[in-house]
Coordinates of C-alpha atoms in Angstrom, one line a residue:
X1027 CA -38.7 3.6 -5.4
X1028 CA -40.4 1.7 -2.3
X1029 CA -38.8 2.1 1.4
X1030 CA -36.9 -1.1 1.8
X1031 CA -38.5 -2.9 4.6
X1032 CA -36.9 -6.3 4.4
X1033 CA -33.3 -7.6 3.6
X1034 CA -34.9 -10.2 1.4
X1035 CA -38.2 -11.6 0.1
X1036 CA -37.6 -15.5 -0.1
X1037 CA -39.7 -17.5 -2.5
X1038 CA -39.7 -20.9 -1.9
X1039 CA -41.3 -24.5 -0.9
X1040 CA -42.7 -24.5 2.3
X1041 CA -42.1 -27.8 4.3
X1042 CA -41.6 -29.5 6.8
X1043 CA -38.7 -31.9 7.3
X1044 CA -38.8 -35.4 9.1
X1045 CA -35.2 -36.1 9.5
X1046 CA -33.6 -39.8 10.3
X1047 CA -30.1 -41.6 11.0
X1048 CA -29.9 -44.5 8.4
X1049 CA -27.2 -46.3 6.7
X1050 CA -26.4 -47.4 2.8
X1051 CA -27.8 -50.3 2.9
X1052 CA -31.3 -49.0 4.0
X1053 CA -31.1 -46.1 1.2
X1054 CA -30.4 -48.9 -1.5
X1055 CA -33.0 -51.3 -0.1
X1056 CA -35.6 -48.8 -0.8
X1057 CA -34.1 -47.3 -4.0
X1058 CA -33.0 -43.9 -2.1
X1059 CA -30.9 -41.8 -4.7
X1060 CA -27.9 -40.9 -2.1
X1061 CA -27.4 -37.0 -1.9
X1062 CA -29.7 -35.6 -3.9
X1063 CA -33.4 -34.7 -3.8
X1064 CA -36.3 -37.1 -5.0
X1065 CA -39.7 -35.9 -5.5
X1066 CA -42.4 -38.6 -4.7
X1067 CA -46.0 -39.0 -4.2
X1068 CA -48.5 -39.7 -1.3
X1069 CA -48.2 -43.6 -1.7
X1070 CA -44.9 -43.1 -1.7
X1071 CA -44.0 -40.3 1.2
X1072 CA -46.5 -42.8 3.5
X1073 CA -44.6 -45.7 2.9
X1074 CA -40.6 -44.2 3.4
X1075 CA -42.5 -42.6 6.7
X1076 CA -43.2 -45.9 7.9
X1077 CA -40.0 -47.3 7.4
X1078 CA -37.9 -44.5 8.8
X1079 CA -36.2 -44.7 12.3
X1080 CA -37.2 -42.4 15.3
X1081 CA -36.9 -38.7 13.7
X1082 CA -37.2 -35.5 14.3
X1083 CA -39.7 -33.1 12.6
X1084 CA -39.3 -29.2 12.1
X1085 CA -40.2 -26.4 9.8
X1086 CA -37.7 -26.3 6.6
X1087 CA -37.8 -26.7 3.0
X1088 CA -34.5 -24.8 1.4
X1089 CA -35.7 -21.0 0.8
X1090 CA -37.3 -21.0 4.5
X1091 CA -34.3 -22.1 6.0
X1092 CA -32.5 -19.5 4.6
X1093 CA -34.6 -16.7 5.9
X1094 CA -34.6 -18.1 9.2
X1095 CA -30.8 -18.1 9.6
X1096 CA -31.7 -14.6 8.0
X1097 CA -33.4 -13.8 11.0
X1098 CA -31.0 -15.4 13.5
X1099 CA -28.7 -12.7 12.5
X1100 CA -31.0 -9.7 13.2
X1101 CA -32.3 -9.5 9.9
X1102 CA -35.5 -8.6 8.2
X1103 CA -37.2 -11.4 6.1
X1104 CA -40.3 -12.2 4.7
X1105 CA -41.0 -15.3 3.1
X1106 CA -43.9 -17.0 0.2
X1107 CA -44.3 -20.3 0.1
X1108 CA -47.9 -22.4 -0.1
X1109 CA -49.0 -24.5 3.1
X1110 CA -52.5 -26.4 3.5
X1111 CA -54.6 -25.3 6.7
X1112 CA -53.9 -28.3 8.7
X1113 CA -51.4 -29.2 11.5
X1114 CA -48.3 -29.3 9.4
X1115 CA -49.5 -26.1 8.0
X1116 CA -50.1 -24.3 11.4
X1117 CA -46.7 -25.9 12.5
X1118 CA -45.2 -24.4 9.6
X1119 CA -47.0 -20.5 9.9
X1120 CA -46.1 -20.9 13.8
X1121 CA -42.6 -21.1 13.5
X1122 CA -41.8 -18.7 10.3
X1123 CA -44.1 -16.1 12.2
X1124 CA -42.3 -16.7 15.6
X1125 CA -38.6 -16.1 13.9
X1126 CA -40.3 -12.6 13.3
X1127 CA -40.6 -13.2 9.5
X1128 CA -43.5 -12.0 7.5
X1129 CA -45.4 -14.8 5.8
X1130 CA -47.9 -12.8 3.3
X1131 CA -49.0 -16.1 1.5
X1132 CA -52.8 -17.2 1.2
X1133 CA -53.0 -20.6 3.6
X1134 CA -54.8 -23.0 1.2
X1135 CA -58.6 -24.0 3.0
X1136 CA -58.3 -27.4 0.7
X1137 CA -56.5 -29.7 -1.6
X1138 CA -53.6 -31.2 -1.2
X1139 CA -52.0 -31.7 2.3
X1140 CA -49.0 -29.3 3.5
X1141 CA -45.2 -30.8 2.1
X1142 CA -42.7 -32.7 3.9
X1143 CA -39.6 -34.1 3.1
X1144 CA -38.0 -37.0 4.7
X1145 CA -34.6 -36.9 5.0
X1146 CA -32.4 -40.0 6.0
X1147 CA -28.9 -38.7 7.4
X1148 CA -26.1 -41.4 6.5
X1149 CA -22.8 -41.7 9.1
X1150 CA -20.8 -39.8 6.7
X1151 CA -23.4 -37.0 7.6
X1152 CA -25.1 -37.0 3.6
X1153 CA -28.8 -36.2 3.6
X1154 CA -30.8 -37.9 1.2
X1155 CA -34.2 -36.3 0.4
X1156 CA -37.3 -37.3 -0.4
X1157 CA -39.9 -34.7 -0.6
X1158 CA -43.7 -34.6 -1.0
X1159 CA -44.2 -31.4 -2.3
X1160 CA -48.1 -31.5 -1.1
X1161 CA -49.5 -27.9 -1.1
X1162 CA -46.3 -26.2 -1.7
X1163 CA -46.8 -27.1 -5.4
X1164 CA -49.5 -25.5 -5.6
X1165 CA -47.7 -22.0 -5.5
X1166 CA -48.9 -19.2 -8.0
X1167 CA -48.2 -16.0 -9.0
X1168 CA -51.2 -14.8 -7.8
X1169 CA -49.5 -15.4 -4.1
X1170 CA -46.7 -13.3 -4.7
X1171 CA -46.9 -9.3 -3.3
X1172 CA -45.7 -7.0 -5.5
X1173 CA -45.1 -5.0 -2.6
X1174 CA -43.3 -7.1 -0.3
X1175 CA -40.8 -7.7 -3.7
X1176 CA -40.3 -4.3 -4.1
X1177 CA -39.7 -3.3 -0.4
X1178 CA -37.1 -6.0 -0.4
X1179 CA -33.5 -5.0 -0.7
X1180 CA -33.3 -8.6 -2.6
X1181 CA -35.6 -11.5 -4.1
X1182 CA -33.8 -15.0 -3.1
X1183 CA -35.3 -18.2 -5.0
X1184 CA -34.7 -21.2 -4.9
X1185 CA -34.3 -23.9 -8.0
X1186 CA -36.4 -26.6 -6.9
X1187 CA -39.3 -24.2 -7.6
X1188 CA -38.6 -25.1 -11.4
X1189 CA -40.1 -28.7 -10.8
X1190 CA -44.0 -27.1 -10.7
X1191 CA -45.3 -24.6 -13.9
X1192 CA -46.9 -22.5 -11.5
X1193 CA -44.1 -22.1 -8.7
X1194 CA -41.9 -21.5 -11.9
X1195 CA -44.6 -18.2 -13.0
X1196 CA -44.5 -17.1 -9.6
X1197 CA -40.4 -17.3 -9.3
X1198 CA -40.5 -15.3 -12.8
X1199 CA -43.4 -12.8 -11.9
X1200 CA -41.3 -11.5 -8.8
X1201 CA -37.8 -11.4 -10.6
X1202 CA -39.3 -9.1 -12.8
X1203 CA -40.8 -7.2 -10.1
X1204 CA -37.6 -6.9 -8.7
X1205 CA -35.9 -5.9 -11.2
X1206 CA -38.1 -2.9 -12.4
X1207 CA -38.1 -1.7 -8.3
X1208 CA -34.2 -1.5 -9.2
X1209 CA -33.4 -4.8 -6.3
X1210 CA -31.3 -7.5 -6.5
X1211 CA -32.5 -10.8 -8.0
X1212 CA -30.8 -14.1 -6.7
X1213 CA -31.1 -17.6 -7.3
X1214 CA -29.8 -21.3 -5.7
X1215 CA -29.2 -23.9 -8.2
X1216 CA -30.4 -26.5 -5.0
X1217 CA -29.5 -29.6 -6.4
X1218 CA -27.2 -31.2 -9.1
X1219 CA -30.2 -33.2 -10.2
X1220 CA -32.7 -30.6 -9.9
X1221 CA -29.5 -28.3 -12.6
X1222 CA -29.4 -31.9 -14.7
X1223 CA -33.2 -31.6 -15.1
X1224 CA -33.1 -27.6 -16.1
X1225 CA -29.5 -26.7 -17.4
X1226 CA -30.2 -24.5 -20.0
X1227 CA -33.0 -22.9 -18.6
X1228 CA -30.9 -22.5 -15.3
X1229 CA -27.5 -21.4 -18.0
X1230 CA -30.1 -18.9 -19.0
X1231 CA -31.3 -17.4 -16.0
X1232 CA -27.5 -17.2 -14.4
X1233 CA -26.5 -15.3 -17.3
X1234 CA -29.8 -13.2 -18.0
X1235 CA -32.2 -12.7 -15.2
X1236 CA -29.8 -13.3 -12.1
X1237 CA -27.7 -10.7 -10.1
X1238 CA -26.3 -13.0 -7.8
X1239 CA -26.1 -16.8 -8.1
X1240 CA -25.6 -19.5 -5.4
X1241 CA -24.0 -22.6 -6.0
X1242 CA -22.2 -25.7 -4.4
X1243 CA -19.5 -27.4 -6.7
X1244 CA -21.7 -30.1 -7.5
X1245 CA -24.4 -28.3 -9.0
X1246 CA -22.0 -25.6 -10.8
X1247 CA -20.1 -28.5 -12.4
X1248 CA -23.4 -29.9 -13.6
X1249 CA -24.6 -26.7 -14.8
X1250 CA -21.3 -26.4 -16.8
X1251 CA -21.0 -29.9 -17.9
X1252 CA -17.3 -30.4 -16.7
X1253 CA -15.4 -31.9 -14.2
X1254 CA -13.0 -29.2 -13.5
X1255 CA -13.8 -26.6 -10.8
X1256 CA -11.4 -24.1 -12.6
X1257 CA -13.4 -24.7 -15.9
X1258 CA -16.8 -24.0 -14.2
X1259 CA -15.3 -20.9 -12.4
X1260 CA -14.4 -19.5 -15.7
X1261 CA -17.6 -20.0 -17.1
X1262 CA -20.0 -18.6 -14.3
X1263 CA -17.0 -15.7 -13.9
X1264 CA -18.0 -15.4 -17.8
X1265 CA -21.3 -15.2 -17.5
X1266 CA -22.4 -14.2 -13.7
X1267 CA -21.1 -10.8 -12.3
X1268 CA -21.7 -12.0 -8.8
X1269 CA -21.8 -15.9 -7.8
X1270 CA -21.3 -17.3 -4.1
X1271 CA -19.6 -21.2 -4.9
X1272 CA -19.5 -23.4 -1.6
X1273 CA -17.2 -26.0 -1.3
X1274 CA -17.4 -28.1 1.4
X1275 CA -14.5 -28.1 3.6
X1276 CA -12.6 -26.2 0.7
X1277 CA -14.4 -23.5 1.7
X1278 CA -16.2 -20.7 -0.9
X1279 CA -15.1 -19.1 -3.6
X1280 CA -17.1 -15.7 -4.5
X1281 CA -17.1 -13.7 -8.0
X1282 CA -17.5 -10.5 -8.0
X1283 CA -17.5 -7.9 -10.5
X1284 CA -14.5 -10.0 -12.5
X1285 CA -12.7 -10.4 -9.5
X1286 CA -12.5 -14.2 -7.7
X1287 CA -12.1 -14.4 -3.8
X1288 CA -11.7 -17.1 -1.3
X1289 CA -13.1 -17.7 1.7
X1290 CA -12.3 -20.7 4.1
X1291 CA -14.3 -22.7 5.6
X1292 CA -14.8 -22.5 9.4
X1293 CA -14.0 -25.5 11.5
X1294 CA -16.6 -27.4 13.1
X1295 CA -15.6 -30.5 16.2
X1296 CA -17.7 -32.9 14.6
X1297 CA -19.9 -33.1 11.3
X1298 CA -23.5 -34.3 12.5
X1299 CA -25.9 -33.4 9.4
X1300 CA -25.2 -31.2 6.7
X1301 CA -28.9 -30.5 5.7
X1302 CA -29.3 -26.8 5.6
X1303 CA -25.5 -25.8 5.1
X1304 CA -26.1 -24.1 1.9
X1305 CA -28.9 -22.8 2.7
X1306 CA -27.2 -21.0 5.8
X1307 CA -24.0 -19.9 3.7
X1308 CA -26.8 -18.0 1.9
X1309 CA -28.7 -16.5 4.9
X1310 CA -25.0 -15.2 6.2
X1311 CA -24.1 -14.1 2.7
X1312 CA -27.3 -12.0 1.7
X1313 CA -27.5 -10.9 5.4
X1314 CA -24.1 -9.3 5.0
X1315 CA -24.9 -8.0 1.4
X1316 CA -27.8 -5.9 2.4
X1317 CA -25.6 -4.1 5.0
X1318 CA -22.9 -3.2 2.3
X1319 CA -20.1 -5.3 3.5
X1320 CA -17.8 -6.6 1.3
X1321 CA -17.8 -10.0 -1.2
X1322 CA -15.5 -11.5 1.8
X1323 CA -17.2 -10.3 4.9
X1324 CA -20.1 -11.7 3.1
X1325 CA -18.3 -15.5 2.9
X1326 CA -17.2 -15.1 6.0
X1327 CA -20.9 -14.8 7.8
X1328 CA -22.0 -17.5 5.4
X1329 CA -19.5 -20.0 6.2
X1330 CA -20.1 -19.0 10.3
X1331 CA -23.5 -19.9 10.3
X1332 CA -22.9 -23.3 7.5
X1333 CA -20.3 -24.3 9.9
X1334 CA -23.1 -23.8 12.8
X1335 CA -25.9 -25.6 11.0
X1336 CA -23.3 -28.6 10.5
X1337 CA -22.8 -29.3 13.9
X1338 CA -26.4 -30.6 14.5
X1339 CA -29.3 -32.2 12.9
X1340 CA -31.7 -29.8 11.5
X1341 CA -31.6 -26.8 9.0
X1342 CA -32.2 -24.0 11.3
X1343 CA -30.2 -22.5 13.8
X1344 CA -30.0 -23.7 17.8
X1345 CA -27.9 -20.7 18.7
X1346 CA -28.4 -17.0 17.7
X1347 CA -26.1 -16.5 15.1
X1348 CA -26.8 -13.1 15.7
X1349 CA -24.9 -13.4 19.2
X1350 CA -22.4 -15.8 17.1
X1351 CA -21.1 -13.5 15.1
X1352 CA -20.8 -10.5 17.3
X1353 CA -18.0 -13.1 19.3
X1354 CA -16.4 -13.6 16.4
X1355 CA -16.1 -10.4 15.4
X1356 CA -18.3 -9.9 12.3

């Protein structure tokens, strides 16, 4: 078996997110689906750009986000996802390189531009997305390192990947990889509409392919068809031996091994934007998994650095979390 040299190998799409304050009536006047995640073209990305408000643009896209909180709490992550060699593209390598995570993905010398997504925030702190998946479609399994997979305590994937046949080869090539090398395989469902668009595929991987699914209630109740939380819970507690289930200010709720567990969720002053707050449960949850702590300790690092992310616009960190959790004793 390979020496493990990372925490976890994240596969994902590599953007970058333009984020803005707008209200209801601007997502309805341009036929925004509230909440969810939209995939749209060039005609379309150029004309939401011009319409949006001041924003601010960073590195993000789900997968990366989560191994940058990785890093922010000391640990080792590496990350493939496919950018264009242009200025998005070298923002994008600059800032995943500078967290100290290993980017081992071919830069693309032509075709289509690097993604973005633009992201209007509402008051009540949604994020609606709309992402141009540009050059981050464009994701093979020819860009995936054996190597890096198997030096990688686990493979963490995200389920908008599912949207492009070749991202979808590449998220199957390393599973398998993983699997053989004896690692842990997880998954994020991303987005009730992304589950609506792949339930049986997605039922299918949870119970076959997956040792460790993430979830938010939304999505799980979609991937179960039911309204009923309990319901769900039975199911994926049926058919997943390890789940993480965020749930807003309910907190999370995490299976594992037939055994359910609740964590709460951590206060925050003020709800700004919660783009990125799954994303970070799952950096503090895999973070503590590769260091052997338990299913709780786990939740308990993932809702710190959610509760973090929450508090400001933006899916990565501001803070070291790393620092954070040492004051709060975890």
């Amino acid at each position: 078996m390979s020496e493990i040299k990372f925490d976890v190998a994240g596969i994902g799409n590599a953007l970058v997110d333009v984020i803005a304050n707008a209200d209801d009536a601007f997502l309805a006047d341009n036929g925004i689906q509230k909440g969810g995640m939209t995939l749209i073209d060039t005609g379309r990305a150029d004309e939401l750009y011009a319409r949006m408000g001041e924003a601010i643009e960073m590195s993000g896209g789900s997968c990366a986000n989560t191994i940058a909180g990785l890093a922010s709490l000391g640990g080792r992550g590496a990350f493939f996802g496919k950018v264009r060699d242009d200025q998005l593209g070298h923002v994008f390598q600059h800032d995943i390189k500078t967290l100290g995570v290993a980017f081992p993905s071919p830069v693309a010398q032509d075709g289509a531009p690097t993604g973005r997504c633009l992201i209007l925030v509402t008051p009540d702190a949604q994020r609606s997305m709309n992402t141009y998946l540009g050059a981050a479609q464009n994701l093979t399994p020819a860009d995936i390192d054996a190597e890096v997979i198997r030096a990688s305590f686990a493979t963490y994937m995200e389920g908008y990947l599912w949207d492009q046949p070749g991202a979808k080869e590449a998220f199957l090539k390393a599973a398998k990889i993983a699997r053989e090398a004896g690692r842990i395989v997880s998954l994020t469902l991303s987005d009730s509409f992304c589950v609506a668009r792949y339930r049986d595929e997605f039922r299918k991987l949870a119970k076959d392919e997956v040792d460790l699914l993430f979830a938010n209630e939304a999505e799980l109740l979609s991937l179960y068809e039911t309204e009923s939380f309990d319901e769900a819970l039975a199911m994926v507690k049926r058919d997943c031996k390890f789940a993480a289930l965020t749930r807003s200010e309910k907190g999370a709720v995490i299976v594992a091994d037939g055994e359910v567990h609740k964590v709460s969720a951590d206060k925050v002053e003020k709800v700004v934007d919660t783009t990125g707050a799954g994303d970070l449960f799952a950096a503090g949850f895999l973070f503590g998994l590769a260091r052997g702590y338990t299913p709780v300790h786990c939740g308990k690092l993932g809702a710190m650095a959610a509760a973090e992310i929450i508090s400001h616009y933006g899916p990565r960190p501001l803070i070291s979390l790393s620092e954070l959790a040492k004051a709060r004793g975890l």
